[in-house]
């Protein structure tokens, strides 16, 4: 998706930068990047610094930044939907109506980027400074403590004390329950299969009618 868009819009000044949030670092993320063979920049954020700076709690999320370094749209789901929640968990198939919804969300998002690249600040998808600030969230004390606890948990795993790390991961998830990044990374560091296993699906099911990917009303 991003390679095709970069090939199309790169000559007009558009540059996607992909950031992989993976506490396991290069060993986990680099093979996927190499397999995709992108021609745009891809970096691996082992410490989730970008997620903290731009308030990203899930993937894929994106932030639009213009040529002057100004945020045009703060962190939001990037052309995706909750279609995966309708997946058959035995054969991983997704019903046609859910796939159609996902494709519609993706097309709408990509077309919004095309409009922004073509029209710049005049694009209807380029938010005013007031609206950007309204949508951004200043880190709360709980958010800061969650980041500290998660970082400490990562460190304990790295030095060979995974059992000691668990209470810090749990505290990070408690302090910031909306962060799926914390959940997935904690599960992956505990045991790689947990990141997409029963624990993940139980957490998704617990959302009920709440969205996994809240979508912007204007795209």
C-alpha positions as a Markdown table, in Angstrom:
| # | Residue | x | y | z |
|---|---|---|---|---|
| 1 | Unk | 0.0 | 0.0 | 0.0 |
| 2 | Unk | 2.7 | 2.5 | 1.0 |
| 3 | Unk | 5.1 | 1.5 | -1.6 |
| 4 | Unk | 2.5 | 2.0 | -4.4 |
| 5 | Unk | 1.5 | 5.4 | -2.9 |
| 6 | Unk | 5.1 | 6.5 | -2.7 |
| 7 | Unk | 5.8 | 5.4 | -6.3 |
| 8 | Unk | 2.7 | 7.5 | -7.3 |
| 9 | Unk | 3.2 | 10.6 | -5.1 |
| 10 | Unk | 6.9 | 10.6 | -4.4 |
| 11 | Unk | 7.7 | 12.8 | -7.5 |
| 12 | Unk | 5.2 | 15.4 | -6.0 |
| 13 | Unk | 7.1 | 15.5 | -2.6 |
| 14 | Unk | 5.3 | 12.8 | -0.6 |
| 15 | Unk | 7.5 | 10.7 | 1.6 |
| 16 | Unk | 6.2 | 8.0 | 3.9 |
| 17 | Unk | 8.4 | 7.0 | 6.8 |
| 18 | Unk | 7.5 | 3.6 | 8.4 |
| 19 | Unk | 8.3 | 3.0 | 12.0 |
| 20 | Unk | 8.2 | -0.5 | 13.5 |
| 21 | Unk | 7.4 | -0.5 | 17.2 |
| 22 | Unk | 9.1 | -3.8 | 18.3 |
| 23 | Unk | 10.8 | -4.3 | 21.6 |
| 24 | Unk | 12.6 | -7.3 | 20.2 |
| 25 | Unk | 14.4 | -4.9 | 17.8 |
| 26 | Unk | 16.1 | -5.7 | 14.5 |
| 27 | Unk | 15.9 | -9.5 | 15.0 |
| 28 | Unk | 12.0 | -9.4 | 15.0 |
| 29 | Unk | 11.3 | -6.5 | 12.6 |
| 30 | Unk | 14.1 | -6.4 | 10.0 |
| 31 | Unk | 13.2 | -9.6 | 8.1 |
| 32 | Unk | 9.7 | -8.1 | 7.5 |
| 33 | Unk | 11.1 | -4.9 | 6.2 |
| 34 | Unk | 13.6 | -6.7 | 3.9 |
| 35 | Unk | 10.8 | -8.9 | 2.6 |
| 36 | Unk | 8.7 | -5.9 | 1.6 |
| 37 | Unk | 11.8 | -4.3 | -0.1 |
| 38 | Unk | 10.5 | -0.7 | 0.3 |
| 39 | Unk | 12.3 | 2.3 | -1.3 |
| 40 | Unk | 11.1 | 4.7 | 1.3 |
| 41 | Unk | 12.7 | 5.0 | 4.8 |
| 42 | Unk | 11.8 | 2.3 | 7.4 |
| 43 | Unk | 13.1 | 2.4 | 10.9 |
| 44 | Unk | 12.8 | 0.2 | 14.0 |
| 45 | Unk | 11.8 | 1.9 | 17.2 |
| 46 | Unk | 12.8 | -0.6 | 19.9 |
| 47 | Unk | 12.1 | 1.9 | 22.8 |
| 48 | Unk | 8.7 | 3.1 | 21.4 |
| 49 | Unk | 10.0 | 6.7 | 21.4 |
| 50 | Unk | 8.0 | 7.7 | 18.4 |
| 51 | Unk | 4.9 | 6.2 | 19.9 |
| 52 | Unk | 5.4 | 8.2 | 23.1 |
| 53 | Unk | 6.1 | 11.5 | 21.2 |
| 54 | Unk | 3.2 | 11.2 | 18.9 |
| 55 | Unk | 0.7 | 9.5 | 21.2 |
| 56 | Unk | 0.4 | 6.3 | 19.2 |
| 57 | Unk | -1.4 | 3.5 | 21.0 |
| 58 | Unk | -1.9 | 1.1 | 18.1 |
| 59 | Unk | -0.7 | 0.1 | 14.7 |
| 60 | Unk | -1.1 | 1.1 | 11.9 |
| 61 | Unk | -1.3 | 4.7 | 13.0 |
| 62 | Unk | -0.1 | 7.7 | 11.1 |
| 63 | Unk | 0.7 | 11.4 | 11.6 |
| 64 | Unk | 0.7 | 13.8 | 8.7 |
| 65 | Unk | 3.6 | 16.3 | 8.8 |
| 66 | Unk | 4.0 | 19.0 | 6.2 |
| 67 | Unk | 7.1 | 20.3 | 4.5 |
| 68 | Unk | 7.6 | 22.8 | 7.3 |
| 69 | Unk | 7.6 | 20.2 | 10.0 |
| 70 | Unk | 4.1 | 21.1 | 11.2 |
| 71 | Unk | 1.6 | 18.4 | 12.2 |
| 72 | Unk | -1.3 | 18.5 | 9.8 |
| 73 | Unk | -3.1 | 15.5 | 11.3 |
| 74 | Unk | -2.2 | 14.0 | 14.7 |
| 75 | Unk | -2.0 | 10.3 | 15.3 |
| 76 | Unk | -5.0 | 8.3 | 13.9 |
| 77 | Unk | -5.6 | 4.8 | 12.4 |
| 78 | Unk | -4.1 | 4.7 | 8.9 |
| 79 | Unk | -6.7 | 3.4 | 6.5 |
| 80 | Unk | -7.8 | 0.4 | 8.5 |
| 81 | Unk | -11.0 | -0.8 | 10.3 |
| 82 | Unk | -12.3 | -3.4 | 12.7 |
| 83 | Unk | -12.9 | -5.9 | 9.9 |
| 84 | Unk | -10.4 | -8.3 | 11.4 |
| 85 | Unk | -12.8 | -8.8 | 14.4 |
| 86 | Unk | -15.1 | -10.8 | 12.0 |
| 87 | Unk | -12.3 | -13.2 | 11.1 |
| 88 | Unk | -12.9 | -16.9 | 11.4 |
| 89 | Unk | -10.3 | -17.8 | 14.0 |
| 90 | Unk | -9.9 | -21.3 | 12.7 |
| 91 | Unk | -9.0 | -20.6 | 9.1 |
| 92 | Unk | -8.4 | -16.8 | 9.3 |
| 93 | Unk | -10.8 | -15.9 | 6.6 |
| 94 | Unk | -12.7 | -12.6 | 6.7 |
| 95 | Unk | -16.3 | -12.3 | 5.3 |
| 96 | Unk | -16.7 | -10.4 | 2.0 |
| 97 | Unk | -18.7 | -7.6 | 3.7 |
| 98 | Unk | -15.9 | -7.0 | 6.2 |
| 99 | Unk | -13.2 | -7.0 | 3.5 |
| 100 | Unk | -15.3 | -4.5 | 1.5 |
| 101 | Unk | -15.5 | -2.3 | 4.5 |
| 102 | Unk | -11.7 | -2.5 | 5.0 |
| 103 | Unk | -11.0 | -1.7 | 1.4 |
| 104 | Unk | -13.4 | 1.3 | 1.5 |
| 105 | Unk | -11.6 | 2.7 | 4.6 |
| 106 | Unk | -8.2 | 2.2 | 2.9 |
| 107 | Unk | -9.3 | 3.8 | -0.3 |
| 108 | Unk | -10.8 | 6.8 | 1.5 |
| 109 | Unk | -7.6 | 7.3 | 3.5 |
| 110 | Unk | -5.3 | 7.0 | 0.5 |
| 111 | Unk | -7.5 | 9.4 | -1.5 |
| 112 | Unk | -7.3 | 11.9 | 1.4 |
| 113 | Unk | -3.5 | 11.8 | 1.2 |
| 114 | Unk | -3.7 | 12.3 | -2.5 |
| 115 | Unk | -5.9 | 15.4 | -1.9 |
| 116 | Unk | -3.5 | 16.7 | 0.7 |
| 117 | Unk | -0.5 | 16.2 | -1.6 |
| 118 | Unk | -2.3 | 18.0 | -4.4 |
| 119 | Unk | -3.7 | 20.9 | -2.4 |
| 120 | Unk | -1.5 | 21.3 | 0.6 |
| 121 | Unk | -3.0 | 23.4 | 3.4 |
| 122 | Unk | -6.0 | 24.1 | 1.2 |
| 123 | Unk | -7.0 | 20.4 | 1.3 |
| 124 | Unk | -10.2 | 19.7 | 3.3 |
| 125 | Unk | -8.2 | 17.0 | 5.1 |
| 126 | Unk | -5.6 | 19.4 | 6.4 |
| 127 | Unk | -6.7 | 20.3 | 9.8 |
| 128 | Unk | -6.5 | 23.8 | 11.3 |
| 129 | Unk | -4.0 | 24.3 | 14.1 |
| 130 | Unk | -6.9 | 24.6 | 16.6 |
| 131 | Unk | -8.3 | 21.3 | 15.5 |
| 132 | Unk | -4.9 | 19.6 | 15.6 |
| 133 | Unk | -4.5 | 20.7 | 19.2 |
| 134 | Unk | -8.0 | 19.6 | 20.1 |
| 135 | Unk | -7.3 | 16.1 | 18.8 |
| 136 | Unk | -3.9 | 15.8 | 20.4 |
| 137 | Unk | -3.5 | 14.5 | 24.0 |
| 138 | Unk | -1.1 | 16.0 | 26.5 |
| 139 | Unk | 0.5 | 13.1 | 28.4 |
| 140 | Unk | -1.2 | 12.6 | 31.8 |
| 141 | Unk | 0.7 | 11.5 | 34.9 |
| 142 | Unk | -0.7 | 8.0 | 34.3 |
| 143 | Unk | 0.6 | 7.9 | 30.7 |
| 144 | Unk | 4.1 | 9.0 | 31.9 |
| 145 | Unk | 4.1 | 6.3 | 34.7 |
| 146 | Unk | 2.9 | 3.7 | 32.2 |
| 147 | Unk | 5.8 | 4.5 | 29.9 |
| 148 | Unk | 8.3 | 4.2 | 32.8 |
| 149 | Unk | 6.8 | 0.9 | 33.9 |
| 150 | Unk | 6.9 | -0.5 | 30.4 |
| 151 | Unk | 10.5 | 0.6 | 29.9 |
| 152 | Unk | 11.5 | -1.0 | 33.1 |
| 153 | Unk | 9.8 | -4.3 | 32.1 |
| 154 | Unk | 11.7 | -4.3 | 28.8 |
| 155 | Unk | 15.0 | -3.8 | 30.6 |
| 156 | Unk | 14.3 | -6.7 | 33.0 |
| 157 | Unk | 13.5 | -9.0 | 30.1 |
| 158 | Unk | 16.7 | -7.9 | 28.3 |
| 159 | Unk | 18.9 | -8.7 | 31.3 |
| 160 | Unk | 17.3 | -12.1 | 31.8 |
| 161 | Unk | 14.6 | -11.5 | 34.5 |
| 162 | Unk | 11.4 | -12.0 | 32.5 |
| 163 | Unk | 9.4 | -13.0 | 35.6 |
| 164 | Unk | 10.3 | -9.9 | 37.5 |
| 165 | Unk | 9.3 | -7.8 | 34.4 |
| 166 | Unk | 5.6 | -9.0 | 34.5 |
| 167 | Unk | 4.4 | -6.8 | 37.3 |
| 168 | Unk | 5.8 | -3.7 | 35.5 |
| 169 | Unk | 4.1 | -4.7 | 32.2 |
| 170 | Unk | 0.8 | -5.3 | 34.1 |
| 171 | Unk | 1.1 | -1.9 | 35.7 |
| 172 | Unk | 1.8 | -0.2 | 32.3 |
| 173 | Unk | -1.3 | -1.8 | 30.9 |
| 174 | Unk | -3.4 | -0.9 | 33.9 |
| 175 | Unk | -2.3 | 2.8 | 33.8 |
| 176 | Unk | -2.9 | 3.0 | 30.0 |
| 177 | Unk | -5.4 | 0.4 | 29.1 |
| 178 | Unk | -6.1 | 2.0 | 25.6 |
| 179 | Unk | -2.5 | 1.2 | 24.5 |
| 180 | Unk | -2.5 | -1.9 | 22.4 |
| 181 | Unk | 1.2 | -1.4 | 21.8 |
| 182 | Unk | 1.9 | -2.1 | 25.5 |
| 183 | Unk | -0.4 | -5.1 | 25.4 |
| 184 | Unk | 1.1 | -6.7 | 22.3 |
| 185 | Unk | 4.7 | -6.0 | 23.2 |
| 186 | Unk | 4.3 | -7.3 | 26.7 |
| 187 | Unk | 2.7 | -10.5 | 25.4 |
| 188 | Unk | 5.4 | -10.9 | 22.7 |
| 189 | Unk | 8.2 | -10.5 | 25.3 |
| 190 | Unk | 6.5 | -13.0 | 27.6 |
| 191 | Unk | 6.0 | -15.5 | 24.8 |
| 192 | Unk | 5.9 | -14.6 | 21.1 |
| 193 | Unk | 2.7 | -16.7 | 20.4 |
| 194 | Unk | 0.7 | -14.7 | 23.0 |
| 195 | Unk | 0.8 | -11.5 | 20.9 |
| 196 | Unk | -1.7 | -13.0 | 18.4 |
| 197 | Unk | -3.1 | -15.8 | 20.6 |
| 198 | Unk | -5.9 | -16.3 | 23.1 |
| 199 | Unk | -4.8 | -13.3 | 25.3 |
| 200 | Unk | -5.0 | -10.9 | 22.4 |
| 201 | Unk | -8.4 | -12.2 | 21.2 |
| 202 | Unk | -9.8 | -12.2 | 24.8 |
| 203 | Unk | -8.8 | -8.5 | 25.1 |
| 204 | Unk | -10.4 | -7.7 | 21.7 |
| 205 | Unk | -13.6 | -9.5 | 22.6 |
| 206 | Unk | -13.7 | -7.6 | 25.9 |
| 207 | Unk | -14.1 | -4.3 | 23.9 |
| 208 | Unk | -17.7 | -5.2 | 23.2 |
| 209 | Unk | -19.2 | -2.5 | 21.0 |
| 210 | Unk | -16.2 | -0.2 | 21.5 |
| 211 | Unk | -13.8 | 0.2 | 18.5 |
| 212 | Unk | -10.4 | -1.3 | 18.3 |
| 213 | Unk | -9.6 | 1.2 | 15.5 |
| 214 | Unk | -11.5 | 4.4 | 16.2 |
| 215 | Unk | -11.8 | 6.2 | 12.8 |
| 216 | Unk | -11.9 | 9.9 | 12.1 |
| 217 | Unk | -15.2 | 11.3 | 11.1 |
| 218 | Unk | -13.7 | 13.4 | 8.3 |
| 219 | Unk | -12.1 | 10.6 | 6.3 |
